[in-house]
PDB file of C-alpha atoms in Angstrom:
ATOM      1  CA  UNK A  17     -12.290 -11.947  -0.655  1.00  0.00           C
ATOM      2  CA  UNK A  18     -10.927  -8.913  -2.243  1.00  0.00           C
ATOM      3  CA  UNK A  19      -7.403  -9.895  -1.722  1.00  0.00           C
ATOM      4  CA  UNK A  20      -8.029 -13.170  -3.477  1.00  0.00           C
ATOM      5  CA  UNK A  21      -9.447 -11.026  -6.181  1.00  0.00           C
ATOM      6  CA  UNK A  22      -6.417  -8.869  -6.452  1.00  0.00           C
ATOM      7  CA  UNK A  23      -4.213 -11.890  -6.638  1.00  0.00           C
ATOM      8  CA  UNK A  24      -6.144 -13.563  -9.408  1.00  0.00           C
ATOM      9  CA  UNK A  25      -6.161 -10.391 -11.577  1.00  0.00           C
ATOM     10  CA  UNK A  26      -2.527  -9.389 -10.901  1.00  0.00           C
ATOM     11  CA  UNK A  27      -1.400 -12.941 -11.802  1.00  0.00           C
ATOM     12  CA  UNK A  28      -2.810 -12.625 -15.281  1.00  0.00           C
ATOM     13  CA  UNK A  29      -1.337  -9.136 -16.080  1.00  0.00           C
ATOM     14  CA  UNK A  30       2.221  -8.179 -17.521  1.00  0.00           C
ATOM     15  CA  UNK A  31       4.279  -6.227 -15.395  1.00  0.00           C
ATOM     16  CA  UNK A  32       4.276  -2.401 -15.845  1.00  0.00           C
ATOM     17  CA  UNK A  33       0.803  -2.313 -17.072  1.00  0.00           C
ATOM     18  CA  UNK A  34      -1.571   0.288 -15.479  1.00  0.00           C
ATOM     19  CA  UNK A  35      -4.637  -1.703 -14.247  1.00  0.00           C
ATOM     20  CA  UNK A  36      -8.281  -1.765 -13.763  1.00  0.00           C
ATOM     21  CA  UNK A  37     -10.310  -4.292 -12.404  1.00  0.00           C
ATOM     22  CA  UNK A  38     -14.162  -4.394 -12.300  1.00  0.00           C
ATOM     23  CA  UNK A  39     -15.886  -7.134 -10.351  1.00  0.00           C
ATOM     24  CA  UNK A  40     -19.186  -7.555 -12.343  1.00  0.00           C
ATOM     25  CA  UNK A  41     -20.850 -11.090 -11.437  1.00  0.00           C
ATOM     26  CA  UNK A  42     -23.902  -9.838 -13.414  1.00  0.00           C
ATOM     27  CA  UNK A  43     -22.090  -9.636 -16.757  1.00  0.00           C
ATOM     28  CA  UNK A  44     -21.741 -12.324 -19.332  1.00  0.00           C
ATOM     29  CA  UNK A  45     -18.224 -12.404 -20.861  1.00  0.00           C
ATOM     30  CA  UNK A  46     -19.236 -13.951 -24.178  1.00  0.00           C
ATOM     31  CA  UNK A  47     -22.137 -11.671 -24.672  1.00  0.00           C
ATOM     32  CA  UNK A  48     -20.151  -8.661 -23.692  1.00  0.00           C
ATOM     33  CA  UNK A  49     -17.460  -9.446 -26.180  1.00  0.00           C
ATOM     34  CA  UNK A  50     -20.052  -9.987 -28.934  1.00  0.00           C
ATOM     35  CA  UNK A  51     -21.630  -6.691 -28.504  1.00  0.00           C
ATOM     36  CA  UNK A  52     -18.403  -4.900 -27.932  1.00  0.00           C
ATOM     37  CA  UNK A  53     -15.923  -5.490 -30.941  1.00  0.00           C
ATOM     38  CA  UNK A  54     -13.203  -3.620 -28.891  1.00  0.00           C
ATOM     39  CA  UNK A  55     -13.453  -6.061 -25.937  1.00  0.00           C
ATOM     40  CA  UNK A  56     -10.868  -8.556 -27.624  1.00  0.00           C
ATOM     41  CA  UNK A  57      -8.216  -6.916 -25.536  1.00  0.00           C
ATOM     42  CA  UNK A  58     -10.488  -7.487 -22.319  1.00  0.00           C
ATOM     43  CA  UNK A  59      -9.765 -10.503 -20.154  1.00  0.00           C
ATOM     44  CA  UNK A  60     -12.507 -12.128 -18.401  1.00  0.00           C
ATOM     45  CA  UNK A  61     -11.320 -14.292 -15.335  1.00  0.00           C
ATOM     46  CA  UNK A  62     -13.943 -15.325 -13.173  1.00  0.00           C
ATOM     47  CA  UNK A  63     -16.127 -12.518 -13.732  1.00  0.00           C
ATOM     48  CA  UNK A  64     -13.401  -9.985 -13.603  1.00  0.00           C
ATOM     49  CA  UNK A  65     -13.111  -7.219 -16.324  1.00  0.00           C
ATOM     50  CA  UNK A  66      -9.673  -5.996 -16.766  1.00  0.00           C
ATOM     51  CA  UNK A  67      -8.935  -2.491 -18.277  1.00  0.00           C
ATOM     52  CA  UNK A  68      -6.458   0.198 -17.767  1.00  0.00           C
ATOM     53  CA  UNK A  69      -5.974   3.376 -15.712  1.00  0.00           C
ATOM     54  CA  UNK A  70      -7.714   2.674 -12.477  1.00  0.00           C
ATOM     55  CA  UNK A  71      -9.303   0.086 -10.436  1.00  0.00           C
ATOM     56  CA  UNK A  72     -13.177   0.028 -10.027  1.00  0.00           C
ATOM     57  CA  UNK A  73     -14.714  -2.509  -7.961  1.00  0.00           C
ATOM     58  CA  UNK A  74     -18.636  -2.890  -8.627  1.00  0.00           C
ATOM     59  CA  UNK A  75     -20.679  -4.670  -5.723  1.00  0.00           C
ATOM     60  CA  UNK A  76     -24.403  -5.273  -5.879  1.00  0.00           C
ATOM     61  CA  UNK A  77     -26.365  -3.144  -3.524  1.00  0.00           C
ATOM     62  CA  UNK A  78     -29.900  -4.513  -2.675  1.00  0.00           C
ATOM     63  CA  UNK A  79     -31.515  -0.793  -1.846  1.00  0.00           C
ATOM     64  CA  UNK A  80     -30.579   2.556  -2.911  1.00  0.00           C
ATOM     65  CA  UNK A  81     -32.257   5.812  -2.079  1.00  0.00           C
ATOM     66  CA  UNK A  82     -34.484   7.162  -4.861  1.00  0.00           C
ATOM     67  CA  UNK A  83     -35.938  10.749  -4.959  1.00  0.00           C
ATOM     68  CA  UNK A  84     -39.460  11.269  -6.302  1.00  0.00           C
ATOM     69  CA  UNK A  85     -39.354  14.735  -8.092  1.00  0.00           C
ATOM     70  CA  UNK A  86     -42.976  15.385  -7.883  1.00  0.00           C
ATOM     71  CA  UNK A  87     -43.255  15.137  -3.978  1.00  0.00           C
ATOM     72  CA  UNK A  88     -39.222  15.687  -3.272  1.00  0.00           C
ATOM     73  CA  UNK A  89     -39.233  12.674  -1.030  1.00  0.00           C
ATOM     74  CA  UNK A  90     -36.521  10.065  -0.966  1.00  0.00           C
ATOM     75  CA  UNK A  91     -37.208   6.264  -0.376  1.00  0.00           C
ATOM     76  CA  UNK A  92     -35.333   3.174  -0.759  1.00  0.00           C
ATOM     77  CA  UNK A  93     -35.462   1.308  -3.974  1.00  0.00           C
ATOM     78  CA  UNK A  94     -35.107  -2.415  -4.529  1.00  0.00           C
ATOM     79  CA  UNK A  95     -32.906  -4.227  -6.965  1.00  0.00           C
ATOM     80  CA  UNK A  96     -29.360  -4.897  -7.671  1.00  0.00           C
ATOM     81  CA  UNK A  97     -27.960  -1.654  -8.611  1.00  0.00           C
ATOM     82  CA  UNK A  98     -24.142  -1.710  -8.443  1.00  0.00           C
ATOM     83  CA  UNK A  99     -22.143   0.398  -5.905  1.00  0.00           C
ATOM     84  CA  UNK A 100     -18.947   1.507  -7.354  1.00  0.00           C
ATOM     85  CA  UNK A 101     -15.478   2.153  -5.614  1.00  0.00           C
ATOM     86  CA  UNK A 102     -12.665   3.518  -7.668  1.00  0.00           C
ATOM     87  CA  UNK A 103      -9.200   2.901  -6.880  1.00  0.00           C
ATOM     88  CA  UNK A 104      -5.855   3.944  -8.624  1.00  0.00           C
ATOM     89  CA  UNK A 105      -3.395   1.424 -10.100  1.00  0.00           C
ATOM     90  CA  UNK A 106      -1.019   2.283  -7.274  1.00  0.00           C
ATOM     91  CA  UNK A 107      -3.517   1.182  -4.700  1.00  0.00           C
ATOM     92  CA  UNK A 108      -4.181  -1.955  -6.574  1.00  0.00           C
ATOM     93  CA  UNK A 109      -0.376  -2.450  -6.696  1.00  0.00           C
ATOM     94  CA  UNK A 110       0.363  -2.254  -2.890  1.00  0.00           C
ATOM     95  CA  UNK A 111      -2.969  -3.963  -1.891  1.00  0.00           C
ATOM     96  CA  UNK A 112      -1.391  -7.027  -3.689  1.00  0.00           C
ATOM     97  CA  UNK A 113       1.906  -6.410  -2.393  1.00  0.00           C
ATOM     98  CA  UNK A 114       0.950  -6.110   1.420  1.00  0.00           C
ATOM     99  CA  UNK A 115      -1.836  -8.734   0.753  1.00  0.00           C
ATOM    100  CA  UNK A 116      -4.551  -6.455   2.233  1.00  0.00           C
ATOM    101  CA  UNK A 117      -7.768  -4.882   0.745  1.00  0.00           C
ATOM    102  CA  UNK A 118      -7.478  -2.132  -1.806  1.00  0.00           C
ATOM    103  CA  UNK A 119      -9.593   0.219   0.486  1.00  0.00           C
ATOM    104  CA  UNK A 120      -6.937  -0.012   3.106  1.00  0.00           C
ATOM    105  CA  UNK A 121      -4.099   1.542   0.907  1.00  0.00           C
ATOM    106  CA  UNK A 122      -5.356   4.912   1.756  1.00  0.00           C
ATOM    107  CA  UNK A 123      -2.136   7.008   2.220  1.00  0.00           C
ATOM    108  CA  UNK A 124      -1.608   7.863  -1.528  1.00  0.00           C
ATOM    109  CA  UNK A 125       1.424  10.302  -0.664  1.00  0.00           C
ATOM    110  CA  UNK A 126       3.253   7.573   1.101  1.00  0.00           C
ATOM    111  CA  UNK A 127       2.828   4.938  -1.355  1.00  0.00           C
ATOM    112  CA  UNK A 128       3.815   7.306  -4.340  1.00  0.00           C
ATOM    113  CA  UNK A 129       6.911   8.209  -2.284  1.00  0.00           C
ATOM    114  CA  UNK A 130       7.596   4.297  -1.918  1.00  0.00           C
ATOM    115  CA  UNK A 131       7.155   3.572  -5.582  1.00  0.00           C
ATOM    116  CA  UNK A 132       9.125   6.571  -6.665  1.00  0.00           C
ATOM    117  CA  UNK A 133      12.058   5.199  -4.642  1.00  0.00           C
ATOM    118  CA  UNK A 134      11.262   1.330  -5.072  1.00  0.00           C
ATOM    119  CA  UNK A 135      14.464  -0.732  -5.842  1.00  0.00           C
ATOM    120  CA  UNK A 136      16.880   2.326  -5.332  1.00  0.00           C
ATOM    121  CA  UNK A 137      20.112   0.597  -4.482  1.00  0.00           C
ATOM    122  CA  UNK A 138      21.696   0.723  -1.164  1.00  0.00           C
ATOM    123  CA  UNK A 139      24.741   2.776  -0.553  1.00  0.00           C
ATOM    124  CA  UNK A 140      26.003   3.405   2.940  1.00  0.00           C
ATOM    125  CA  UNK A 141      25.916   7.043   3.775  1.00  0.00           C
ATOM    126  CA  UNK A 142      23.899   7.773   0.589  1.00  0.00           C
ATOM    127  CA  UNK A 143      20.926   9.899   0.645  1.00  0.00           C
ATOM    128  CA  UNK A 144      19.930  10.217  -3.040  1.00  0.00           C
ATOM    129  CA  UNK A 145      18.485   7.966  -5.744  1.00  0.00           C
ATOM    130  CA  UNK A 146      21.915   6.872  -6.927  1.00  0.00           C
ATOM    131  CA  UNK A 147      21.915   5.201  -3.622  1.00  0.00           C
ATOM    132  CA  UNK A 148      20.550   5.466  -0.194  1.00  0.00           C
ATOM    133  CA  UNK A 149      21.050   3.785   3.478  1.00  0.00           C
ATOM    134  CA  UNK A 150      18.418   2.825   5.716  1.00  0.00           C
ATOM    135  CA  UNK A 151      18.274   5.933   8.139  1.00  0.00           C
ATOM    136  CA  UNK A 152      18.405   8.398   5.197  1.00  0.00           C
ATOM    137  CA  UNK A 153      15.549   6.677   3.501  1.00  0.00           C
ATOM    138  CA  UNK A 154      13.215   6.838   6.544  1.00  0.00           C
ATOM    139  CA  UNK A 155      14.322  10.394   7.196  1.00  0.00           C
ATOM    140  CA  UNK A 156      13.537  11.366   3.459  1.00  0.00           C
ATOM    141  CA  UNK A 157      10.000   9.606   3.766  1.00  0.00           C
ATOM    142  CA  UNK A 158       8.951  10.873   7.261  1.00  0.00           C
ATOM    143  CA  UNK A 159       9.929  14.316   6.111  1.00  0.00           C
ATOM    144  CA  UNK A 160       8.264  14.355   2.987  1.00  0.00           C
ATOM    145  CA  UNK A 161       5.044  12.372   3.758  1.00  0.00           C
ATOM    146  CA  UNK A 162       4.668  13.413   7.543  1.00  0.00           C
ATOM    147  CA  UNK A 163       6.717  16.766   7.763  1.00  0.00           C
ATOM    148  CA  UNK A 164       8.807  15.109  10.550  1.00  0.00           C
ATOM    149  CA  UNK A 165      12.519  15.783  10.791  1.00  0.00           C
ATOM    150  CA  UNK A 166      14.454  12.773  12.068  1.00  0.00           C
ATOM    151  CA  UNK A 167      17.935  12.713  12.971  1.00  0.00           C
ATOM    152  CA  UNK A 168      20.436  11.126  10.601  1.00  0.00           C
ATOM    153  CA  UNK A 169      21.227   7.721  12.240  1.00  0.00           C
ATOM    154  CA  UNK A 170      19.275   4.666  13.063  1.00  0.00           C
ATOM    155  CA  UNK A 171      20.507   4.834  16.597  1.00  0.00           C
ATOM    156  CA  UNK A 172      19.478   8.436  16.935  1.00  0.00           C
ATOM    157  CA  UNK A 173      16.078   7.876  15.572  1.00  0.00           C
ATOM    158  CA  UNK A 174      15.633   5.120  18.145  1.00  0.00           C
ATOM    159  CA  UNK A 175      16.435   7.318  20.898  1.00  0.00           C
ATOM    160  CA  UNK A 176      13.995  10.038  19.740  1.00  0.00           C
ATOM    161  CA  UNK A 177      10.884   7.665  19.309  1.00  0.00           C
ATOM    162  CA  UNK A 178       8.599   6.218  21.808  1.00  0.00           C
ATOM    163  CA  UNK A 179       9.097   2.483  21.932  1.00  0.00           C
ATOM    164  CA  UNK A 180       6.219   0.295  21.002  1.00  0.00           C
ATOM    165  CA  UNK A 181       5.583  -3.379  20.514  1.00  0.00           C
ATOM    166  CA  UNK A 182       4.514  -5.167  17.238  1.00  0.00           C
ATOM    167  CA  UNK A 183       0.993  -5.465  18.215  1.00  0.00           C
ATOM    168  CA  UNK A 184       0.823  -1.606  18.932  1.00  0.00           C
ATOM    169  CA  UNK A 185       2.448  -0.501  15.457  1.00  0.00           C
ATOM    170  CA  UNK A 186       0.470   1.564  12.897  1.00  0.00           C
ATOM    171  CA  UNK A 187       1.300   2.908   9.578  1.00  0.00           C
ATOM    172  CA  UNK A 188       3.940   5.467   9.834  1.00  0.00           C
ATOM    173  CA  UNK A 189       5.743   3.970  12.864  1.00  0.00           C
ATOM    174  CA  UNK A 190       9.520   3.181  12.681  1.00  0.00           C
ATOM    175  CA  UNK A 191      10.745  -0.366  12.992  1.00  0.00           C
ATOM    176  CA  UNK A 192      14.238  -0.985  14.510  1.00  0.00           C
ATOM    177  CA  UNK A 193      16.701  -4.095  14.217  1.00  0.00           C
ATOM    178  CA  UNK A 194      19.880  -5.330  15.523  1.00  0.00           C
ATOM    179  CA  UNK A 195      21.614  -6.488  12.236  1.00  0.00           C
ATOM    180  CA  UNK A 196      25.248  -5.787  13.272  1.00  0.00           C
ATOM    181  CA  UNK A 197      25.273  -4.985  16.876  1.00  0.00           C
ATOM    182  CA  UNK A 198      22.950  -2.578  18.670  1.00  0.00           C
ATOM    183  CA  UNK A 199      20.525  -0.397  16.699  1.00  0.00           C
ATOM    184  CA  UNK A 200      21.621  -0.777  13.229  1.00  0.00           C
ATOM    185  CA  UNK A 201      18.847  -0.861  10.819  1.00  0.00           C
ATOM    186  CA  UNK A 202      15.427   1.081  10.541  1.00  0.00           C
ATOM    187  CA  UNK A 203      12.401   0.847   8.335  1.00  0.00           C
ATOM    188  CA  UNK A 204       8.999   2.420   8.440  1.00  0.00           C
ATOM    189  CA  UNK A 205       5.885   0.098   9.223  1.00  0.00           C
ATOM    190  CA  UNK A 206       3.077   0.024   6.655  1.00  0.00           C
ATOM    191  CA  UNK A 207       0.272  -2.619   7.622  1.00  0.00           C
ATOM    192  CA  UNK A 208      -0.474  -6.319   7.834  1.00  0.00           C
ATOM    193  CA  UNK A 209       3.155  -6.992   9.317  1.00  0.00           C
ATOM    194  CA  UNK A 210       5.101  -5.365   6.477  1.00  0.00           C
ATOM    195  CA  UNK A 211       7.540  -2.725   6.405  1.00  0.00           C
ATOM    196  CA  UNK A 212       9.416  -0.448   3.807  1.00  0.00           C
ATOM    197  CA  UNK A 213      13.298   0.065   4.177  1.00  0.00           C
ATOM    198  CA  UNK A 214      16.617   0.388   2.321  1.00  0.00           C
ATOM    199  CA  UNK A 215      18.010  -3.200   2.365  1.00  0.00           C
ATOM    200  CA  UNK A 216      21.884  -3.682   1.965  1.00  0.00           C
ATOM    201  CA  UNK A 217      20.895  -6.603  -0.346  1.00  0.00           C
ATOM    202  CA  UNK A 218      17.859  -5.493  -2.269  1.00  0.00           C
ATOM    203  CA  UNK A 219      17.756  -1.650  -1.902  1.00  0.00           C
ATOM    204  CA  UNK A 220      14.641   0.126  -1.170  1.00  0.00           C
ATOM    205  CA  UNK A 221      12.076  -2.797  -0.738  1.00  0.00           C
ATOM    206  CA  UNK A 222       9.088  -4.167   1.127  1.00  0.00           C
ATOM    207  CA  UNK A 223       9.735  -6.797   3.675  1.00  0.00           C
ATOM    208  CA  UNK A 224       7.747  -8.841   6.373  1.00  0.00           C
ATOM    209  CA  UNK A 225       8.298  -8.864   9.979  1.00  0.00           C
ATOM    210  CA  UNK A 226       7.642 -12.524   9.893  1.00  0.00           C
ATOM    211  CA  UNK A 227      10.643 -13.227   7.630  1.00  0.00           C
ATOM    212  CA  UNK A 228      13.044 -15.038   9.893  1.00  0.00           C
ATOM    213  CA  UNK A 229      15.901 -12.848   9.356  1.00  0.00           C
ATOM    214  CA  UNK A 230      14.090  -9.755  10.625  1.00  0.00           C
ATOM    215  CA  UNK A 231      11.919 -11.641  13.001  1.00  0.00           C
ATOM    216  CA  UNK A 232      15.221 -12.803  15.120  1.00  0.00           C
ATOM    217  CA  UNK A 233      16.560  -9.266  14.708  1.00  0.00           C
ATOM    218  CA  UNK A 234      13.594  -7.135  15.693  1.00  0.00           C
ATOM    219  CA  UNK A 235      14.141  -4.705  18.492  1.00  0.00           C
ATOM    220  CA  UNK A 236      10.964  -2.538  18.736  1.00  0.00           C
ATOM    221  CA  UNK A 237       8.773  -0.154  17.028  1.00  0.00           C
ATOM    222  CA  UNK A 238       9.174   3.445  17.302  1.00  0.00           C
ATOM    223  CA  UNK A 239       6.558   6.196  17.399  1.00  0.00           C
ATOM    224  CA  UNK A 240       7.529   9.686  16.336  1.00  0.00           C
ATOM    225  CA  UNK A 241       5.565  13.127  16.627  1.00  0.00           C
ATOM    226  CA  UNK A 242       5.792  15.777  14.117  1.00  0.00           C
ATOM    227  CA  UNK A 243       7.362  19.141  14.407  1.00  0.00           C
ATOM    228  CA  UNK A 244       4.522  20.612  16.183  1.00  0.00           C
ATOM    229  CA  UNK A 245       4.560  17.918  19.077  1.00  0.00           C
ATOM    230  CA  UNK A 246       1.319  16.289  17.893  1.00  0.00           C
ATOM    231  CA  UNK A 247       0.982  12.704  16.729  1.00  0.00           C
ATOM    232  CA  UNK A 248       1.142  12.170  12.987  1.00  0.00           C
ATOM    233  CA  UNK A 249      -1.949  11.825  11.049  1.00  0.00           C
ATOM    234  CA  UNK A 250      -2.908   8.097   9.861  1.00  0.00           C
TER     235      UNK A 250
END
């Protein structure tokens, strides 16, 4: 349901605007705008109030704890008090991109790194924002986010990782492909069947493992450990 909410909101926002969505079924858009002169810039779509800076999803909660100061005892109150969950525009963006719930986009350091490199052009042998190839990008991501030092090439990264199937993959695992013979392409798995990689055609981008091109060339997932020989934290 939240994924549908996200898609509805994003479809009505111009690209590049920092977003905030507040799901408020209890609010009346017409009355709110009448009582708030500055609300003309706020769009209401099926009970959604759109602002800037961050994402707050307000959900009704039937019971909330209330403390009586005279007795210092806590009881459950009844009613429809809202529970508020705050999310960043970055989480909003990648939840929409990965078609997942906002609360599932937790690894802010990883998504910040991805967002910083997104659309960087592909350059064979490159390792900077002037141009980067697939294995350099995975090495930079794993080093920055997980403090894992990977070897330079996709083939070497494959040889130093534990091989896993699609159904076992978790956020931060590597994904390997045969695009031109042998182990020739690598990316980093995100969630919901999506991975980030430096594509020869699109540069740094997010793609789906169900895309016919990648599905037919998929070899395996690869799980790596950090420099202290322990599993990376997810």
